Amino acid sequence: MTDTDDNPSPSIKRRLAAILAADIAGYSRLMGENEAATVRDLKGHQAVILPLVGRYGGRIIDTAGDGILAEFPSVINATECAVEIQTIMATRNEGVPESRRMLFRIGINLGDVIHDEARIYGDGINVAARLEGIAEPGGICISRQVFDQVSRALRADFQALGPRTLKNIARPVDVFAIAPVDRGAGPGVTAPSAVDLKQEIRFCTAPDGVQLAYSMIGQGPPLMKTGNWMTHLEFDLESPIWRHLYRELAKDHALVRYDARGNGLSDRSVDEISFEAFVGDLEAVADAAQVARFALLGISQGCAVAIAYAVRHPERVSHLILYGGFAVGRNKRAHSAAEKEENAAMQTLMRVGWGKENPAFRQLFTSQFIPGGTKEQADWFNELQRTTVSGEMAARIATATGDTDVTALLPQLRVPTLVLHARDEARVPFEAGRRMAAGIPGARFVALTGRNHLFLESEPAFGQFLEHTRAFLAG
């Protein structure tokens, strides 16, 4: 479980992964006391615990003896999985004599690993295994790299243990503990907030007769997300591009989403694609959802739509959150001949290559939206494009949003506004977001760490977004 390779050849594949290592405290003693009962109990626990790894998007590498070694593309998912394992085990141990209880110790690390088809190797695994070894029975130990990403996104009691010297690890590791689950003990670790992502999809009619699909998930104060291209109400809840965002937002809010015209489950073939139509669609969904006042979230091209709606209906918007957006569209930002030619070429590529089985055309757009994505995430985004909107419709939407200019509306906003933008993102320039924020009276601007237009669950920008958004909405 702790193999390393100090001199990998250049052809060996590497990736960044969240590693979960677990074993049962005192397993040798349990086996010595009653081997048959211990094996029986272990198999019973494993039948419940091991499927959780796949449910949280992970992959089991090894289950030798009482141990579990698993990898996850998302460090948040890995930690949520660990917390649920401990919560379930606390329940299963109720009524079991203390001397016969099976208590997992879990360690989680985020690090570089070497991988082949079946196994992974490297110090990233070694650190996770050593963290497991110092965890309290029923507890979880995580490295600083894990803590930095999950502390903002998960609700749990984190305890700083400081730098620890771990066996066969060259440098001290900064360790944090998540307290053991203790049923009825009050503060401490709790299971991740259960979010019911089951949705009832409904339809409403836009002013020009277009049928729009919308749904609501979660509970709490209403939060409306404006429509943008490349969404699908059903597909997005399974996609690593959107699901983590919707899951987290739905923990605290009744999240209303809708597929913009031409996309997803809304009418796919429509006559009018224009900025005014987009704003009218938001008005129609807000009325149909019967939410009198709500926080409004705009992402990317949805920011300009959200701005226009908030100016027209300030009495209905309690808070305005704008991420990765712009006041001036791509076409109007283009000044040089080269920029204009590039925009025209992109439009042509959308029309001729978008729907083809070969994703080479769509990969060009994927590299702009999630340049830091894994192959799995890129494959999902390639498929997302083909599944959600046709090439012809995508080109028409790109033209309409590229011609957008809401600069004149910015000074008219009278709603508390939070603007967030990834500092090094490739799709919408950071300067576009900064200028948009500067034009809004009293707006707060936050620069996020990252280069993806759509933030991925494993990057710092996601945790930062949640932290600032939750604080803003709570204010």
Short mmCIF file of N, CA, C and O in Angstrom, two decimals, residues 111-212:
data_model
loop_
_atom_site.label_atom_id
_atom_site.label_comp_id
_atom_site.label_asym_id
_atom_site.label_seq_id
_atom_site.Cartn_x
_atom_site.Cartn_y
_atom_site.Cartn_z
N GLY A 111 -1.82 14.58 -3.18
CA GLY A 111 -0.45 14.58 -3.66
C GLY A 111 -0.30 13.97 -5.04
O GLY A 111 -1.24 13.41 -5.62
N ASP A 112 0.91 14.10 -5.58
CA ASP A 112 1.24 13.57 -6.89
C ASP A 112 1.45 12.07 -6.79
O ASP A 112 2.14 11.58 -5.89
N VAL A 113 0.83 11.30 -7.70
CA VAL A 113 0.99 9.86 -7.71
C VAL A 113 1.38 9.39 -9.10
O VAL A 113 1.07 10.02 -10.10
N ILE A 114 2.08 8.27 -9.13
CA ILE A 114 2.40 7.58 -10.37
C ILE A 114 1.36 6.48 -10.53
O ILE A 114 1.00 5.81 -9.56
N HIS A 115 0.86 6.27 -11.73
CA HIS A 115 -0.21 5.29 -11.89
C HIS A 115 -0.01 4.46 -13.14
O HIS A 115 0.57 4.90 -14.13
N ASP A 116 -0.50 3.22 -13.05
CA ASP A 116 -0.64 2.38 -14.23
C ASP A 116 -2.10 1.96 -14.28
O ASP A 116 -2.96 2.60 -13.67
N GLU A 117 -2.41 0.92 -15.00
CA GLU A 117 -3.80 0.55 -15.18
C GLU A 117 -4.47 0.10 -13.89
O GLU A 117 -5.67 0.26 -13.70
N ALA A 118 -3.71 -0.49 -12.96
CA ALA A 118 -4.32 -1.10 -11.79
C ALA A 118 -3.93 -0.45 -10.47
O ALA A 118 -4.70 -0.48 -9.52
N ARG A 119 -2.72 0.11 -10.38
CA ARG A 119 -2.22 0.57 -9.09
C ARG A 119 -1.69 1.99 -9.19
O ARG A 119 -1.48 2.53 -10.28
N ILE A 120 -1.47 2.57 -8.01
CA ILE A 120 -0.83 3.88 -7.91
C ILE A 120 0.32 3.78 -6.92
O ILE A 120 0.33 2.92 -6.04
N TYR A 121 1.28 4.65 -7.09
CA TYR A 121 2.50 4.60 -6.28
C TYR A 121 2.92 6.03 -5.93
O TYR A 121 2.53 7.00 -6.59
N GLY A 122 3.77 6.16 -4.91
CA GLY A 122 4.36 7.45 -4.63
C GLY A 122 4.19 7.92 -3.20
O GLY A 122 3.45 7.34 -2.40
N ASP A 123 4.89 9.00 -2.86
CA ASP A 123 4.85 9.54 -1.51
C ASP A 123 3.47 10.06 -1.14
O ASP A 123 3.13 10.14 0.05
N GLY A 124 2.67 10.44 -2.12
CA GLY A 124 1.31 10.87 -1.81
C GLY A 124 0.53 9.81 -1.08
O GLY A 124 -0.28 10.10 -0.19
N ILE A 125 0.78 8.53 -1.43
CA ILE A 125 0.12 7.41 -0.77
C ILE A 125 0.75 7.17 0.59
O ILE A 125 0.06 6.92 1.59
N ASN A 126 2.08 7.25 0.66
CA ASN A 126 2.78 7.02 1.92
C ASN A 126 2.30 7.98 3.00
O ASN A 126 2.10 7.59 4.16
N VAL A 127 2.13 9.25 2.64
CA VAL A 127 1.69 10.24 3.62
C VAL A 127 0.29 9.90 4.12
O VAL A 127 0.00 9.97 5.32
N ALA A 128 -0.62 9.52 3.21
CA ALA A 128 -1.98 9.15 3.62
C ALA A 128 -1.95 7.98 4.60
O ALA A 128 -2.67 7.96 5.60
N ALA A 129 -1.10 6.98 4.31
CA ALA A 129 -1.00 5.81 5.19
C ALA A 129 -0.47 6.20 6.56
O ALA A 129 -0.93 5.68 7.59
N ARG A 130 0.51 7.12 6.60
CA ARG A 130 1.05 7.55 7.90
C ARG A 130 0.05 8.39 8.67
O ARG A 130 -0.03 8.33 9.90
N LEU A 131 -0.75 9.19 7.97
CA LEU A 131 -1.79 9.97 8.63
C LEU A 131 -2.84 9.04 9.24
O LEU A 131 -3.34 9.29 10.34
N GLU A 132 -3.16 7.99 8.52
CA GLU A 132 -4.09 6.98 9.06
C GLU A 132 -3.54 6.42 10.38
O GLU A 132 -4.29 6.24 11.35
N GLY A 133 -2.24 6.18 10.42
CA GLY A 133 -1.64 5.56 11.59
C GLY A 133 -1.69 6.42 12.84
O GLY A 133 -1.66 5.89 13.96
N ILE A 134 -1.77 7.75 12.69
CA ILE A 134 -1.80 8.62 13.87
C ILE A 134 -3.21 9.11 14.19
O ILE A 134 -3.41 9.85 15.16
N ALA A 135 -4.20 8.72 13.36
CA ALA A 135 -5.58 9.13 13.62
C ALA A 135 -6.13 8.40 14.83
O ALA A 135 -5.78 7.24 15.10
N GLU A 136 -7.01 9.07 15.56
CA GLU A 136 -7.70 8.44 16.67
C GLU A 136 -8.68 7.40 16.13
O GLU A 136 -9.21 7.57 15.03
N PRO A 137 -8.95 6.33 16.87
CA PRO A 137 -9.98 5.39 16.44
C PRO A 137 -11.31 6.13 16.23
O PRO A 137 -11.77 6.87 17.11
N GLY A 138 -11.90 5.95 15.06
CA GLY A 138 -13.12 6.68 14.72
C GLY A 138 -12.86 8.07 14.18
O GLY A 138 -13.80 8.81 13.90
N GLY A 139 -11.59 8.44 14.02
CA GLY A 139 -11.24 9.79 13.60
C GLY A 139 -10.59 9.83 12.23
O GLY A 139 -10.36 8.81 11.58
N ILE A 140 -10.29 11.05 11.81
CA ILE A 140 -9.71 11.30 10.49
C ILE A 140 -8.58 12.30 10.65
O ILE A 140 -8.75 13.33 11.32
N CYS A 141 -7.43 12.02 10.04
CA CYS A 141 -6.33 12.98 9.98
C CYS A 141 -6.10 13.36 8.52
O CYS A 141 -6.10 12.50 7.63
N ILE A 142 -5.89 14.64 8.29
CA ILE A 142 -5.69 15.14 6.94
C ILE A 142 -4.45 16.02 6.90
O ILE A 142 -4.06 16.61 7.91
N SER A 143 -3.86 16.12 5.72
CA SER A 143 -2.68 16.97 5.55
C SER A 143 -3.10 18.42 5.31
O SER A 143 -4.27 18.71 5.04
N ARG A 144 -2.13 19.32 5.39
CA ARG A 144 -2.40 20.74 5.15
C ARG A 144 -3.01 20.96 3.76
O ARG A 144 -3.93 21.76 3.60
N GLN A 145 -2.51 20.22 2.74
CA GLN A 145 -3.04 20.39 1.39
C GLN A 145 -4.53 20.08 1.33
O GLN A 145 -5.29 20.74 0.61
N VAL A 146 -4.95 19.08 2.09
CA VAL A 146 -6.37 18.73 2.13
C VAL A 146 -7.15 19.80 2.91
O VAL A 146 -8.19 20.28 2.46
N PHE A 147 -6.63 20.18 4.05
CA PHE A 147 -7.31 21.16 4.90
C PHE A 147 -7.58 22.46 4.16
O PHE A 147 -8.67 23.05 4.27
N ASP A 148 -6.59 22.93 3.39
CA ASP A 148 -6.75 24.22 2.70
C ASP A 148 -7.93 24.22 1.75
O ASP A 148 -8.53 25.27 1.50
N GLN A 149 -8.29 23.06 1.22
CA GLN A 149 -9.40 23.01 0.27
C GLN A 149 -10.74 22.65 0.91
O GLN A 149 -11.78 23.16 0.51
N VAL A 150 -10.72 21.80 1.95
CA VAL A 150 -12.00 21.34 2.49
C VAL A 150 -12.50 22.18 3.65
O VAL A 150 -13.69 22.17 3.95
N SER A 151 -11.62 22.94 4.29
CA SER A 151 -12.04 23.67 5.49
C SER A 151 -13.10 24.71 5.18
O SER A 151 -13.94 25.03 6.03
N ARG A 152 -13.07 25.26 3.97
CA ARG A 152 -14.05 26.27 3.59
C ARG A 152 -15.35 25.64 3.08
O ARG A 152 -16.39 26.29 3.07
N ALA A 153 -15.26 24.41 2.62
CA ALA A 153 -16.40 23.81 1.94
C ALA A 153 -17.20 22.86 2.82
O ALA A 153 -18.39 22.63 2.56
N LEU A 154 -16.59 22.27 3.86
CA LEU A 154 -17.27 21.28 4.69
C LEU A 154 -17.46 21.80 6.11
O LEU A 154 -16.63 22.54 6.63
N ARG A 155 -18.55 21.39 6.70
CA ARG A 155 -18.84 21.77 8.07
C ARG A 155 -18.38 20.65 9.00
O ARG A 155 -19.01 19.60 9.07
N ALA A 156 -17.30 20.86 9.68
CA ALA A 156 -16.76 19.87 10.60
C ALA A 156 -15.84 20.58 11.58
O ALA A 156 -15.44 21.72 11.36
N ASP A 157 -15.53 19.91 12.67
CA ASP A 157 -14.61 20.47 13.66
C ASP A 157 -13.19 20.03 13.32
O ASP A 157 -12.82 18.87 13.47
N PHE A 158 -12.39 20.98 12.82
CA PHE A 158 -11.00 20.71 12.47
C PHE A 158 -10.10 21.12 13.63
O PHE A 158 -10.25 22.20 14.19
N GLN A 159 -9.17 20.24 13.98
CA GLN A 159 -8.23 20.51 15.07
C GLN A 159 -6.82 20.52 14.51
O GLN A 159 -6.37 19.53 13.93
N ALA A 160 -6.12 21.63 14.68
CA ALA A 160 -4.74 21.73 14.18
C ALA A 160 -3.82 20.96 15.11
O ALA A 160 -3.72 21.28 16.31
N LEU A 161 -3.15 19.96 14.59
CA LEU A 161 -2.20 19.16 15.38
C LEU A 161 -0.76 19.61 15.18
O LEU A 161 0.14 19.13 15.87
N GLY A 162 -0.54 20.51 14.22
CA GLY A 162 0.80 21.03 13.97
C GLY A 162 1.64 20.09 13.14
O GLY A 162 1.20 19.02 12.71
N PRO A 163 2.89 20.47 12.89
CA PRO A 163 3.80 19.63 12.09
C PRO A 163 4.10 18.32 12.82
O PRO A 163 4.40 18.32 14.02
N ARG A 164 4.03 17.21 12.11
CA ARG A 164 4.33 15.90 12.67
C ARG A 164 5.40 15.22 11.82
O ARG A 164 5.35 15.27 10.59
N THR A 165 6.33 14.59 12.48
CA THR A 165 7.33 13.80 11.79
C THR A 165 6.78 12.40 11.63
O THR A 165 6.51 11.71 12.62
N LEU A 166 6.59 11.97 10.40
CA LEU A 166 5.99 10.68 10.10
C LEU A 166 7.05 9.71 9.59
O LEU A 166 7.99 10.11 8.89
N LYS A 167 6.90 8.47 9.91
CA LYS A 167 7.89 7.45 9.56
C LYS A 167 8.12 7.39 8.06
O LYS A 167 7.17 7.34 7.26
N ASN A 168 9.39 7.44 7.67
CA ASN A 168 9.83 7.34 6.28
C ASN A 168 9.37 8.49 5.39
O ASN A 168 9.41 8.38 4.17
N ILE A 169 8.91 9.58 6.00
CA ILE A 169 8.55 10.78 5.25
C ILE A 169 9.61 11.83 5.55
O ILE A 169 9.85 12.17 6.71
N ALA A 170 10.25 12.35 4.50
CA ALA A 170 11.44 13.18 4.67
C ALA A 170 11.17 14.46 5.46
O ALA A 170 11.99 14.85 6.32
N ARG A 171 10.06 15.10 5.21
CA ARG A 171 9.78 16.38 5.85
C ARG A 171 8.58 16.28 6.78
O ARG A 171 7.67 15.48 6.54
N PRO A 172 8.54 17.09 7.83
CA PRO A 172 7.36 17.10 8.71
C PRO A 172 6.10 17.44 7.91
O PRO A 172 6.13 18.23 6.96
N VAL A 173 5.00 16.86 8.30
CA VAL A 173 3.71 17.08 7.63
C VAL A 173 2.81 17.85 8.59
O VAL A 173 2.63 17.46 9.74
N ASP A 174 2.25 18.94 8.11
CA ASP A 174 1.31 19.73 8.90
C ASP A 174 -0.03 18.99 8.93
O ASP A 174 -0.64 18.77 7.89
N VAL A 175 -0.48 18.60 10.13
CA VAL A 175 -1.61 17.68 10.26
C VAL A 175 -2.80 18.37 10.93
O VAL A 175 -2.64 19.16 11.86
N PHE A 176 -3.98 18.02 10.45
CA PHE A 176 -5.23 18.45 11.06
C PHE A 176 -6.08 17.22 11.31
O PHE A 176 -6.07 16.28 10.52
N ALA A 177 -6.81 17.23 12.42
CA ALA A 177 -7.68 16.11 12.75
C ALA A 177 -9.14 16.55 12.65
O ALA A 177 -9.48 17.70 12.93
N ILE A 178 -9.96 15.62 12.20
CA ILE A 178 -11.40 15.79 12.29
C ILE A 178 -11.84 14.88 13.42
O ILE A 178 -11.58 13.68 13.40
N ALA A 179 -12.48 15.46 14.43
CA ALA A 179 -12.75 14.74 15.67
C ALA A 179 -13.54 13.48 15.43
O ALA A 179 -14.37 13.41 14.52
N PRO A 180 -13.33 12.44 16.25
CA PRO A 180 -14.08 11.19 16.09
C PRO A 180 -15.58 11.41 16.23
O PRO A 180 -16.02 12.27 16.97
N VAL A 181 -16.34 10.62 15.49
CA VAL A 181 -17.79 10.68 15.61
C VAL A 181 -18.20 10.09 16.94
O VAL A 181 -17.79 9.00 17.31
N ASP A 182 -19.01 10.82 17.68
CA ASP A 182 -19.52 10.35 18.97
C ASP A 182 -21.01 10.61 18.99
O ASP A 182 -21.45 11.73 19.11
N ARG A 183 -21.78 9.56 18.85
CA ARG A 183 -23.23 9.72 18.76
C ARG A 183 -23.74 10.37 20.04
O ARG A 183 -23.50 9.92 21.14
N GLY A 184 -24.40 11.51 19.89
CA GLY A 184 -24.98 12.19 21.03
C GLY A 184 -24.00 13.00 21.83
O GLY A 184 -24.32 13.49 22.91
N ALA A 185 -22.78 13.19 21.33
CA ALA A 185 -21.77 13.91 22.10
C ALA A 185 -21.79 15.40 21.84
O ALA A 185 -20.98 16.12 22.37
N GLY A 186 -22.72 15.88 21.01
CA GLY A 186 -22.78 17.31 20.76
C GLY A 186 -21.83 17.71 19.66
O GLY A 186 -21.71 17.03 18.65
N PRO A 187 -21.06 18.83 19.84
CA PRO A 187 -20.18 19.32 18.78
C PRO A 187 -19.15 18.27 18.37
O PRO A 187 -18.69 17.48 19.18
N GLY A 188 -18.78 18.29 17.15
CA GLY A 188 -17.79 17.35 16.62
C GLY A 188 -18.09 17.10 15.18
O GLY A 188 -18.77 17.86 14.53
N VAL A 189 -17.63 16.03 14.67
CA VAL A 189 -17.90 15.71 13.27
C VAL A 189 -19.35 15.30 13.10
O VAL A 189 -19.89 14.56 13.90
N THR A 190 -19.95 15.80 12.09
CA THR A 190 -21.27 15.34 11.70
C THR A 190 -21.18 14.88 10.26
O THR A 190 -20.25 15.22 9.54
N ALA A 191 -22.15 14.12 9.85
CA ALA A 191 -22.16 13.68 8.45
C ALA A 191 -22.32 14.89 7.56
O ALA A 191 -22.91 15.89 7.95
N PRO A 192 -21.76 14.86 6.36
CA PRO A 192 -21.97 15.98 5.45
C PRO A 192 -23.46 16.24 5.30
O PRO A 192 -24.26 15.32 5.31
N SER A 193 -23.82 17.50 5.20
CA SER A 193 -25.22 17.86 5.11
C SER A 193 -25.88 17.07 3.98
O SER A 193 -25.45 17.13 2.83
N ALA A 194 -26.89 16.32 4.34
CA ALA A 194 -27.58 15.54 3.33
C ALA A 194 -28.36 16.48 2.42
O ALA A 194 -29.17 17.27 2.88
N VAL A 195 -28.12 16.40 1.15
CA VAL A 195 -28.79 17.26 0.19
C VAL A 195 -29.60 16.39 -0.75
O VAL A 195 -29.05 15.49 -1.40
N ASP A 196 -30.89 16.62 -0.79
CA ASP A 196 -31.75 15.87 -1.69
C ASP A 196 -31.70 16.54 -3.06
O ASP A 196 -32.26 17.61 -3.26
N LEU A 197 -31.00 15.92 -4.00
CA LEU A 197 -30.88 16.48 -5.33
C LEU A 197 -31.96 15.98 -6.28
O LEU A 197 -31.90 16.21 -7.48
N LYS A 198 -32.94 15.28 -5.71
CA LYS A 198 -34.07 14.88 -6.55
C LYS A 198 -34.85 16.14 -6.92
O LYS A 198 -35.07 17.02 -6.11
N GLN A 199 -35.26 16.19 -8.16
CA GLN A 199 -35.90 17.40 -8.64
C GLN A 199 -37.16 17.07 -9.42
O GLN A 199 -37.28 16.00 -10.03
N GLU A 200 -38.10 17.97 -9.37
CA GLU A 200 -39.29 17.88 -10.19
C GLU A 200 -39.16 18.96 -11.26
O GLU A 200 -39.18 20.15 -10.96
N ILE A 201 -38.99 18.53 -12.49
CA ILE A 201 -38.79 19.48 -13.58
C ILE A 201 -40.14 20.00 -14.06
O ILE A 201 -41.07 19.22 -14.31
N ARG A 202 -40.25 21.30 -14.15
CA ARG A 202 -41.48 21.93 -14.60
C ARG A 202 -41.18 22.83 -15.81
O ARG A 202 -40.02 23.08 -16.11
N PHE A 203 -42.23 23.30 -16.44
CA PHE A 203 -42.06 24.15 -17.61
C PHE A 203 -42.89 25.42 -17.46
O PHE A 203 -43.95 25.43 -16.84
N CYS A 204 -42.36 26.49 -18.00
CA CYS A 204 -43.09 27.74 -18.07
C CYS A 204 -42.91 28.30 -19.48
O CYS A 204 -42.10 27.79 -20.26
N THR A 205 -43.65 29.35 -19.78
CA THR A 205 -43.63 29.90 -21.13
C THR A 205 -43.07 31.30 -21.14
O THR A 205 -43.50 32.17 -20.37
N ALA A 206 -42.08 31.54 -22.00
CA ALA A 206 -41.49 32.87 -22.16
C ALA A 206 -42.47 33.76 -22.92
O ALA A 206 -43.42 33.27 -23.54
N PRO A 207 -42.25 35.07 -22.91
CA PRO A 207 -43.17 35.99 -23.59
C PRO A 207 -43.40 35.66 -25.07
O PRO A 207 -44.48 35.93 -25.60
N ASP A 208 -42.40 35.05 -25.74
CA ASP A 208 -42.57 34.75 -27.16
C ASP A 208 -43.02 33.30 -27.41
O ASP A 208 -42.99 32.82 -28.54
N GLY A 209 -43.45 32.61 -26.33
CA GLY A 209 -43.98 31.26 -26.48
C GLY A 209 -42.98 30.14 -26.30
O GLY A 209 -43.36 28.96 -26.35
N VAL A 210 -41.70 30.42 -26.10
CA VAL A 210 -40.68 29.38 -25.90
C VAL A 210 -40.92 28.69 -24.56
O VAL A 210 -41.15 29.34 -23.54
N GLN A 211 -40.87 27.36 -24.57
CA GLN A 211 -41.04 26.58 -23.35
C GLN A 211 -39.69 26.45 -22.64
O GLN A 211 -38.70 26.01 -23.22
N LEU A 212 -39.68 26.84 -21.36
CA LEU A 212 -38.46 26.83 -20.56
C LEU A 212 -38.59 25.79 -19.44
O LEU A 212 -39.59 25.77 -18.72
#
